[in-house]
CSV table of C-alpha atoms in Angstrom, one decimal:
chain,number,residue,atom,x,y,z
A,194,UNK,CA,0.0,0.0,0.0
A,195,UNK,CA,1.1,3.6,-0.3
A,196,UNK,CA,2.5,5.7,2.5
A,197,UNK,CA,0.6,8.8,3.6
A,198,UNK,CA,0.9,11.5,0.9
A,199,UNK,CA,2.9,9.2,-1.3
A,200,UNK,CA,3.7,10.6,-4.7
A,201,UNK,CA,5.7,7.9,-6.5
A,202,UNK,CA,5.2,4.2,-7.1
A,203,UNK,CA,5.0,1.7,-4.3
A,204,UNK,CA,8.0,-0.7,-4.0
A,205,UNK,CA,7.9,-3.3,-6.7
A,206,UNK,CA,7.1,-6.8,-5.6
A,207,UNK,CA,7.3,-8.5,-9.0
A,208,UNK,CA,10.0,-8.4,-11.6
A,209,UNK,CA,7.7,-6.8,-14.2
A,210,UNK,CA,7.0,-3.9,-11.8
A,211,UNK,CA,10.7,-3.4,-11.4
A,212,UNK,CA,11.1,-3.2,-15.1
A,213,UNK,CA,8.2,-0.8,-15.3
A,214,UNK,CA,9.7,1.5,-12.7
A,215,UNK,CA,13.0,1.6,-14.6
A,216,UNK,CA,11.2,2.5,-17.8
A,217,UNK,CA,9.2,5.2,-16.0
A,218,UNK,CA,12.4,6.7,-14.7
A,219,UNK,CA,13.7,6.7,-18.3
A,220,UNK,CA,10.6,8.2,-19.8
A,221,UNK,CA,10.3,10.8,-17.1
A,222,UNK,CA,13.9,12.0,-17.6
A,223,UNK,CA,13.3,12.3,-21.3
A,224,UNK,CA,10.1,14.3,-20.7
A,225,UNK,CA,12.0,16.5,-18.2
A,226,UNK,CA,14.7,17.2,-20.7
A,227,UNK,CA,12.2,18.2,-23.3
A,228,UNK,CA,10.1,20.3,-21.0
A,229,UNK,CA,13.2,22.1,-19.7
A,230,UNK,CA,14.3,22.9,-23.2
A,231,UNK,CA,10.8,24.2,-24.2
A,232,UNK,CA,10.6,26.3,-21.0
A,233,UNK,CA,14.0,27.8,-21.6
A,234,UNK,CA,13.1,28.7,-25.2
A,235,UNK,CA,9.7,30.1,-24.1
A,236,UNK,CA,11.4,32.3,-21.4
A,237,UNK,CA,14.0,33.5,-23.9
A,238,UNK,CA,11.3,34.4,-26.4
A,239,UNK,CA,9.0,36.1,-23.9
A,240,UNK,CA,11.9,38.2,-22.5
A,241,UNK,CA,12.9,39.1,-26.0
A,242,UNK,CA,16.3,37.6,-25.8
A,243,UNK,CA,15.5,35.3,-28.7
A,244,UNK,CA,13.8,36.2,-32.0
A,245,UNK,CA,14.1,35.2,-35.6
A,246,UNK,CA,13.2,36.6,-39.0
A,247,UNK,CA,14.3,33.5,-40.8
A,248,UNK,CA,11.9,32.4,-43.4
A,249,UNK,CA,13.8,29.6,-45.2
A,250,UNK,CA,15.2,27.1,-42.7
A,251,UNK,CA,15.8,23.7,-44.2
A,252,UNK,CA,18.7,22.7,-41.9
A,253,UNK,CA,16.9,23.4,-38.6
A,254,UNK,CA,13.8,21.8,-39.9
A,255,UNK,CA,15.8,18.6,-40.6
A,256,UNK,CA,17.2,18.7,-37.1
A,257,UNK,CA,14.0,19.2,-35.3
A,258,UNK,CA,12.4,16.4,-37.3
A,259,UNK,CA,15.2,13.8,-36.9
A,260,UNK,CA,15.8,14.5,-33.2
A,261,UNK,CA,12.2,14.0,-32.0
A,262,UNK,CA,12.0,10.8,-34.1
A,263,UNK,CA,15.2,9.6,-32.3
A,264,UNK,CA,13.6,10.4,-28.9
A,265,UNK,CA,10.5,8.5,-29.8
A,266,UNK,CA,12.5,5.5,-30.8
A,267,UNK,CA,14.4,5.7,-27.5
A,268,UNK,CA,11.0,5.5,-25.8
A,269,UNK,CA,9.4,2.9,-27.9
A,270,UNK,CA,12.1,0.3,-27.7
A,271,UNK,CA,12.2,-0.3,-24.0
A,272,UNK,CA,8.4,0.0,-23.9
A,273,UNK,CA,7.9,-2.7,-26.4
A,274,UNK,CA,10.6,-4.8,-24.7
A,275,UNK,CA,8.5,-4.8,-21.4
A,276,UNK,CA,5.3,-5.4,-23.3
A,277,UNK,CA,6.7,-8.5,-24.8
A,278,UNK,CA,8.3,-9.5,-21.5
A,279,UNK,CA,4.8,-9.4,-20.0
A,280,UNK,CA,3.4,-11.9,-22.6
A,281,UNK,CA,6.2,-14.4,-22.4
A,282,UNK,CA,5.2,-18.1,-22.1
A,283,UNK,CA,5.9,-18.7,-18.4
A,284,UNK,CA,4.2,-21.9,-17.4
A,285,UNK,CA,2.4,-20.7,-14.3
A,286,UNK,CA,2.3,-22.9,-11.2
A,287,UNK,CA,-1.1,-21.8,-10.2
A,288,UNK,CA,-4.1,-20.5,-12.1
A,289,UNK,CA,-6.9,-18.6,-10.3
A,290,UNK,CA,-9.9,-16.7,-11.4
A,291,UNK,CA,-10.9,-13.3,-10.2
A,292,UNK,CA,-14.5,-12.4,-11.0
A,293,UNK,CA,-15.8,-8.9,-10.4
A,294,UNK,CA,-19.3,-8.3,-9.1
A,295,UNK,CA,-21.1,-5.3,-7.8
A,296,UNK,CA,-19.5,-4.7,-5.4
A,297,UNK,CA,-17.0,-7.5,-4.4
A,298,UNK,CA,-14.6,-9.9,-5.9
A,299,UNK,CA,-14.9,-13.6,-6.0
A,300,UNK,CA,-12.0,-15.9,-6.5
A,301,UNK,CA,-11.8,-19.5,-7.7
A,302,UNK,CA,-8.8,-21.8,-7.2
A,303,UNK,CA,-9.8,-24.8,-9.2
A,304,UNK,CA,-6.5,-26.4,-10.2
A,305,UNK,CA,-6.5,-29.1,-7.6
A,306,UNK,CA,-9.6,-28.9,-5.4
A,307,UNK,CA,-12.5,-26.5,-5.9
A,308,UNK,CA,-11.8,-23.5,-3.7
A,309,UNK,CA,-14.3,-20.7,-4.2
A,310,UNK,CA,-14.8,-17.6,-2.0
A,311,UNK,CA,-16.0,-14.0,-2.0
A,312,UNK,CA,-13.9,-11.1,-0.9
A,313,UNK,CA,-15.8,-8.2,0.6
A,314,UNK,CA,-14.3,-4.9,1.9
A,315,UNK,CA,-14.2,-4.6,5.7
A,316,UNK,CA,-16.6,-1.7,6.5
A,317,UNK,CA,-14.8,1.2,8.3
A,318,UNK,CA,-16.9,0.8,11.4
A,319,UNK,CA,-15.8,-2.8,11.8
A,320,UNK,CA,-12.1,-2.2,11.3
A,321,UNK,CA,-9.8,-3.4,14.1
A,322,UNK,CA,-7.4,-0.8,15.4
A,323,UNK,CA,-4.7,0.1,13.0
A,324,UNK,CA,-6.1,-1.6,10.0
A,325,UNK,CA,-6.3,0.2,6.6
A,326,UNK,CA,-9.5,2.0,5.8
A,327,UNK,CA,-11.1,1.0,2.5
A,328,UNK,CA,-8.4,-1.5,1.8
A,329,UNK,CA,-8.9,-4.5,4.1
A,330,UNK,CA,-11.0,-7.4,3.0
A,331,UNK,CA,-12.5,-10.4,4.8
A,332,UNK,CA,-10.8,-13.0,2.5
A,333,UNK,CA,-7.4,-12.3,0.9
A,334,UNK,CA,-6.1,-13.8,-2.3
A,335,UNK,CA,-3.3,-16.0,-1.0
A,336,UNK,CA,-0.6,-17.1,-3.4
A,337,UNK,CA,2.7,-18.9,-3.1
A,338,UNK,CA,5.7,-16.5,-3.3
A,339,UNK,CA,8.3,-16.7,-6.1
A,340,UNK,CA,5.9,-18.8,-8.2
A,341,UNK,CA,4.4,-17.7,-11.5
A,342,UNK,CA,0.7,-17.2,-11.0
A,343,UNK,CA,-1.8,-16.8,-13.8
A,344,UNK,CA,-5.0,-14.9,-13.1
A,345,UNK,CA,-8.1,-15.1,-15.3
A,346,UNK,CA,-10.1,-11.9,-14.8
A,347,UNK,CA,-13.7,-11.5,-15.8
A,348,UNK,CA,-16.9,-9.9,-14.5
A,349,UNK,CA,-20.4,-11.0,-13.7
A,350,UNK,CA,-22.3,-7.8,-14.3
A,351,UNK,CA,-20.6,-4.6,-15.3
A,352,UNK,CA,-17.0,-3.6,-16.1
A,353,UNK,CA,-14.5,-3.8,-13.2
A,354,UNK,CA,-10.7,-3.9,-13.2
A,355,UNK,CA,-8.4,-6.1,-11.1
A,356,UNK,CA,-5.4,-4.0,-10.1
A,357,UNK,CA,-2.5,-4.4,-7.7
A,358,UNK,CA,0.0,-1.6,-8.2
A,359,UNK,CA,2.8,-3.2,-6.3
A,360,UNK,CA,2.8,-6.2,-8.6
A,361,UNK,CA,2.4,-4.1,-11.7
A,362,UNK,CA,-1.0,-5.7,-12.5
A,363,UNK,CA,-4.1,-4.1,-13.9
A,364,UNK,CA,-6.5,-6.1,-15.9
A,365,UNK,CA,-10.0,-5.2,-17.0
A,366,UNK,CA,-12.8,-7.4,-15.9
A,367,UNK,CA,-15.3,-7.6,-18.8
A,368,UNK,CA,-18.5,-9.5,-18.7
A,369,UNK,CA,-18.5,-12.4,-21.2
A,370,UNK,CA,-14.7,-12.1,-21.7
A,371,UNK,CA,-11.7,-13.9,-20.0
A,372,UNK,CA,-8.6,-11.7,-19.7
A,373,UNK,CA,-5.4,-13.3,-18.6
A,374,UNK,CA,-2.6,-11.7,-16.6
A,375,UNK,CA,0.3,-13.2,-14.7
A,376,UNK,CA,2.8,-12.2,-12.1
A,377,UNK,CA,5.5,-13.6,-9.9
A,378,UNK,CA,5.6,-12.2,-6.4
A,379,UNK,CA,9.3,-11.7,-5.4
A,380,UNK,CA,8.8,-11.5,-1.7
A,381,UNK,CA,6.3,-12.5,1.1
A,382,UNK,CA,3.9,-9.8,2.1
A,383,UNK,CA,0.5,-8.3,1.7
A,384,UNK,CA,-0.2,-6.1,-1.4
A,385,UNK,CA,-3.3,-4.0,-1.8
A,386,UNK,CA,-5.1,-2.7,-4.8
A,387,UNK,CA,-8.5,-1.3,-5.7
A,388,UNK,CA,-11.1,-1.8,-8.4
A,389,UNK,CA,-10.0,0.3,-11.3
A,390,UNK,CA,-13.0,0.6,-13.5
A,391,UNK,CA,-16.1,2.6,-12.5
A,392,UNK,CA,-18.8,0.1,-11.7
A,393,UNK,CA,-21.4,1.9,-9.7
A,394,UNK,CA,-22.1,3.3,-6.3
A,395,UNK,CA,-19.5,1.2,-4.4
A,396,UNK,CA,-16.8,1.2,-7.0
A,397,UNK,CA,-14.4,2.7,-4.4
A,398,UNK,CA,-15.3,0.0,-1.9
A,399,UNK,CA,-14.2,-3.3,-3.5
A,400,UNK,CA,-10.5,-3.6,-2.9
A,401,UNK,CA,-8.1,-6.5,-3.7
A,402,UNK,CA,-5.6,-7.9,-1.3
A,403,UNK,CA,-3.0,-10.3,-2.4
A,404,UNK,CA,-1.0,-12.1,0.3
A,405,UNK,CA,2.1,-14.0,-0.8
A,406,UNK,CA,3.3,-16.7,1.6
A,407,UNK,CA,5.8,-19.6,1.4
A,408,UNK,CA,4.4,-22.7,-0.4
A,409,UNK,CA,3.8,-24.7,2.8
A,410,UNK,CA,1.7,-21.9,4.2
A,411,UNK,CA,-0.2,-21.6,1.0
A,412,UNK,CA,-0.9,-25.3,1.0
A,413,UNK,CA,-2.2,-25.3,4.6
A,414,UNK,CA,-4.3,-22.2,3.8
A,415,UNK,CA,-5.7,-23.9,0.8
A,416,UNK,CA,-6.7,-27.0,2.8
A,417,UNK,CA,-8.2,-24.9,5.5
A,418,UNK,CA,-10.3,-22.8,3.1
A,419,UNK,CA,-11.5,-25.8,1.1
A,420,UNK,CA,-12.9,-27.7,4.1
B,980,UNK,CA,11.2,26.7,-55.9
B,981,UNK,CA,7.5,26.2,-55.4
B,982,UNK,CA,7.9,26.9,-51.7
B,983,UNK,CA,9.6,30.2,-52.3
B,984,UNK,CA,7.0,31.3,-54.8
B,985,UNK,CA,4.2,30.3,-52.4
B,986,UNK,CA,6.0,32.3,-49.7
B,987,UNK,CA,6.2,35.4,-51.9
B,988,UNK,CA,2.4,35.2,-52.2
B,989,UNK,CA,1.6,34.4,-48.7
B,990,UNK,CA,4.6,35.5,-46.6
B,991,UNK,CA,4.8,39.1,-47.7
B,992,UNK,CA,1.1,39.5,-47.1
B,993,UNK,CA,1.3,38.0,-43.7
B,994,UNK,CA,4.3,40.1,-42.7
B,995,UNK,CA,2.5,43.2,-43.9
B,996,UNK,CA,-0.6,42.2,-42.0
B,997,UNK,CA,1.3,41.8,-38.8
B,998,UNK,CA,3.1,45.0,-39.3
B,999,UNK,CA,-0.1,46.9,-39.9
B,1000,UNK,CA,-1.5,45.8,-36.6
B,1001,UNK,CA,1.1,47.9,-34.9
B,1002,UNK,CA,0.5,51.0,-37.1
B,1003,UNK,CA,-2.9,51.7,-35.5
B,1004,UNK,CA,-3.5,54.9,-33.5
B,1005,UNK,CA,-1.4,57.2,-35.5
B,1006,UNK,CA,-4.3,59.5,-36.4
B,1007,UNK,CA,-4.1,60.7,-39.9
B,1008,UNK,CA,-0.5,59.9,-40.4
B,1009,UNK,CA,-0.3,56.6,-42.1
B,1010,UNK,CA,-3.4,54.3,-42.3
B,1011,UNK,CA,-3.2,50.6,-43.0
B,1012,UNK,CA,-6.1,50.4,-45.4
B,1013,UNK,CA,-4.6,48.3,-48.1
B,1014,UNK,CA,-2.4,45.6,-46.9
B,1015,UNK,CA,-0.4,45.3,-50.1
B,1016,UNK,CA,0.6,49.0,-50.1
B,1017,UNK,CA,3.8,50.0,-48.3
B,1018,UNK,CA,3.1,50.7,-44.6
B,1019,UNK,CA,4.9,52.1,-41.6
B,1020,UNK,CA,5.7,50.0,-38.5
B,1021,UNK,CA,7.7,50.4,-35.3
B,1022,UNK,CA,9.4,47.0,-34.9
B,1023,UNK,CA,12.9,46.1,-33.6
B,1024,UNK,CA,13.4,43.6,-36.4
B,1025,UNK,CA,12.2,45.9,-39.2
B,1026,UNK,CA,14.6,48.9,-38.6
B,1027,UNK,CA,13.8,50.7,-41.9
B,1028,UNK,CA,10.1,50.8,-42.5
B,1029,UNK,CA,8.8,50.9,-46.0
B,1030,UNK,CA,7.6,54.5,-45.8
B,1031,UNK,CA,8.3,57.6,-43.6
B,1032,UNK,CA,6.0,58.2,-40.7
B,1033,UNK,CA,4.8,61.6,-41.8
B,1034,UNK,CA,3.4,61.5,-45.3
B,1035,UNK,CA,2.1,65.0,-45.8
B,1036,UNK,CA,4.7,67.5,-44.8
B,1037,UNK,CA,3.8,71.0,-43.6
B,1038,UNK,CA,5.5,74.0,-45.2
B,1039,UNK,CA,7.9,74.2,-42.2
B,1040,UNK,CA,8.8,70.5,-42.5
B,1041,UNK,CA,9.3,70.8,-46.2
B,1042,UNK,CA,11.7,73.7,-45.6
B,1043,UNK,CA,13.5,71.5,-43.1
B,1044,UNK,CA,13.8,68.7,-45.6
B,1045,UNK,CA,15.4,71.2,-48.0
B,1046,UNK,CA,17.9,72.2,-45.3
B,1047,UNK,CA,18.7,68.5,-44.8
B,1048,UNK,CA,20.0,68.3,-48.3
B,1049,UNK,CA,22.9,70.6,-47.3
B,1050,UNK,CA,25.6,69.8,-44.7
B,1051,UNK,CA,24.2,68.1,-41.7
B,1052,UNK,CA,26.5,69.9,-39.3
B,1053,UNK,CA,24.5,73.0,-40.0
B,1054,UNK,CA,21.4,71.4,-38.4
B,1055,UNK,CA,20.6,72.1,-34.8
B,1056,UNK,CA,19.8,69.3,-32.3
B,1057,UNK,CA,16.0,70.2,-32.4
B,1058,UNK,CA,16.1,70.1,-36.2
B,1059,UNK,CA,17.7,66.7,-36.2
B,1060,UNK,CA,15.0,65.4,-33.7
B,1061,UNK,CA,12.3,66.9,-35.9
B,1062,UNK,CA,13.7,65.2,-38.9
B,1063,UNK,CA,13.8,61.9,-36.9
B,1064,UNK,CA,10.2,62.4,-35.9
B,1065,UNK,CA,9.2,63.0,-39.6
B,1066,UNK,CA,10.8,59.6,-40.5
B,1067,UNK,CA,9.9,57.6,-37.4
B,1068,UNK,CA,7.1,57.4,-34.9
B,1069,UNK,CA,8.8,56.0,-31.8
B,1070,UNK,CA,12.4,55.8,-30.8
B,1071,UNK,CA,13.8,52.5,-29.9
B,1072,UNK,CA,13.6,53.4,-26.3
B,1073,UNK,CA,9.9,54.3,-26.6
B,1074,UNK,CA,9.3,51.1,-28.7
B,1075,UNK,CA,10.9,48.8,-26.2
B,1076,UNK,CA,9.8,50.2,-23.0
B,1077,UNK,CA,7.7,47.9,-20.9
B,1078,UNK,CA,4.2,48.4,-19.6
B,1079,UNK,CA,2.8,47.9,-16.1
B,1080,UNK,CA,0.5,45.2,-17.4
B,1081,UNK,CA,2.1,42.6,-15.2
B,1082,UNK,CA,0.9,44.2,-12.1
B,1083,UNK,CA,-2.7,44.0,-13.2
B,1084,UNK,CA,-2.3,40.4,-14.2
B,1085,UNK,CA,-0.6,39.4,-11.0
B,1086,UNK,CA,-3.2,41.2,-9.0
B,1087,UNK,CA,-6.0,39.5,-10.8
B,1088,UNK,CA,-4.4,36.1,-10.4
B,1089,UNK,CA,-3.9,36.6,-6.6
B,1090,UNK,CA,-7.4,37.9,-6.2
B,1091,UNK,CA,-9.0,34.9,-7.8
B,1092,UNK,CA,-6.7,32.6,-5.8
B,1093,UNK,CA,-8.0,34.4,-2.7
B,1094,UNK,CA,-11.6,33.9,-3.7
B,1095,UNK,CA,-11.0,30.2,-4.2
B,1096,UNK,CA,-9.4,30.0,-0.8
B,1097,UNK,CA,-12.3,31.7,0.8
B,1098,UNK,CA,-14.7,29.3,-0.9
B,1099,UNK,CA,-12.7,26.3,0.3
B,1100,UNK,CA,-12.5,27.6,3.9
B,1101,UNK,CA,-16.3,28.2,3.8
B,1102,UNK,CA,-16.9,24.7,2.6
B,1103,UNK,CA,-14.8,23.1,5.2
B,1104,UNK,CA,-16.5,25.1,8.0
B,1105,UNK,CA,-20.1,25.0,6.9
B,1106,UNK,CA,-20.6,22.1,4.6
B,1107,UNK,CA,-18.4,19.1,5.2
B,1108,UNK,CA,-19.0,16.5,8.0
B,1109,UNK,CA,-16.5,14.9,10.3
B,1110,UNK,CA,-13.5,13.0,8.9
B,1111,UNK,CA,-13.4,9.2,9.5
B,1112,UNK,CA,-12.2,8.0,12.9
B,1113,UNK,CA,-9.2,6.4,11.3
B,1114,UNK,CA,-7.4,9.7,11.2
B,1115,UNK,CA,-7.1,10.0,14.9
B,1116,UNK,CA,-3.6,10.0,16.3
B,1117,UNK,CA,-4.1,6.8,18.1
B,1118,UNK,CA,-5.3,5.1,15.0
B,1119,UNK,CA,-2.6,6.5,12.8
B,1120,UNK,CA,0.2,5.3,15.1
B,1121,UNK,CA,-1.3,1.9,15.4
B,1122,UNK,CA,-1.6,1.9,11.6
B,1123,UNK,CA,2.0,2.9,11.1
B,1124,UNK,CA,3.1,0.2,13.5
B,1125,UNK,CA,1.1,-2.3,11.6
B,1126,UNK,CA,2.7,-1.1,8.3
B,1127,UNK,CA,6.1,-1.6,9.7
B,1128,UNK,CA,5.2,-5.0,11.2
B,1129,UNK,CA,4.0,-6.1,7.7
B,1130,UNK,CA,7.1,-4.7,6.1
B,1131,UNK,CA,5.2,-2.4,3.7
B,1132,UNK,CA,7.5,-1.0,1.0
B,1133,UNK,CA,10.7,-2.4,2.6
B,1134,UNK,CA,13.0,-1.4,-0.3
B,1135,UNK,CA,12.8,2.4,-0.4
B,1136,UNK,CA,9.6,3.2,1.4
B,1137,UNK,CA,8.4,3.4,5.0
B,1138,UNK,CA,9.9,0.1,6.2
B,1139,UNK,CA,13.3,1.1,4.8
B,1140,UNK,CA,13.3,4.2,6.9
B,1141,UNK,CA,12.7,2.4,10.2
B,1142,UNK,CA,15.6,0.9,12.1
B,1143,UNK,CA,14.2,-2.4,13.3
B,1144,UNK,CA,17.1,-3.1,15.7
B,1145,UNK,CA,17.0,0.2,17.5
B,1146,UNK,CA,13.2,0.6,17.2
B,1147,UNK,CA,13.4,4.1,16.0
B,1148,UNK,CA,13.3,6.0,12.7
B,1149,UNK,CA,16.6,5.9,10.8
B,1150,UNK,CA,18.6,9.1,11.0
């Protein structure tokens, strides 16, 4: 989850999110360089330290066409690299389904035994002391750590979106459609997210909580929940 | 080739148009009625306008122009200034001097920021209800402790700023 008044990304808990953070740094620096240049030129022109009565400018036109094209290529290549990285064939150890309803998520672990449960937000009035308002749920999505997990996301009624920023995951839940996403959680912990597609009155009140645990703990949780 | 011919059709007209915008307010001196006719303009990057500022010279000014044809050292300072004013409307100093417009603009911006602030304060005082109980100091400290116990954001975030051995924030 985010700290109070946090401005940047949460710490990455999956390799894809680490890549996304590096790319974001790169893209932001490029944007900063361009904006600084534009701001400088603007200030120079507005304070009348820069003016031009050139009317035929083939050379500079060539420069300011080629240079932006080069910048765009510098942005496109890492972006596409990460895009393809996300879609690599990765043989997940676990497949689970996340189904969006108004206004809760339901999860199905049907690889081995049939484990189905709903995940409702804990109302603010019922929160134990120190718990996170609008983020806690009654049943968390428990996954084994350091294992590739595939999530099939869909919805039962209207559009929703299953998002966990720390894992770099956001996948739309569309009725009648199965969207697939995958992640590998690098470390044990609890990772929070919120529904990311407007879905009605309680859209802000259907969070997602992913808890990654060692495999043994996952197995005992799975047995406990199935019984 | 085509580009330069297109320019000579479009560019000169657009330059003349923009020049004419500056030539307003010089009552009866030079009017910018026909954009394709030579016009007068006060611009730093057009130092020699197409026509003189004063078109119809009075008798006195005509005499002065005759005197100008002789040696210039015979002209007095006032005569030289008069000759300048016949040719040009403003001096470079007059052309370049700033206005006090920025004060008006800044004042307007600050005023509206103030109005917005008053609206927000009024809203907070009269309109909004109480904030949730999870903002109380007791809750926030329990919450922060729980975040540290759960190792939330342990790489560069909050759990990386807490010294777990000494039980205090890192210096």
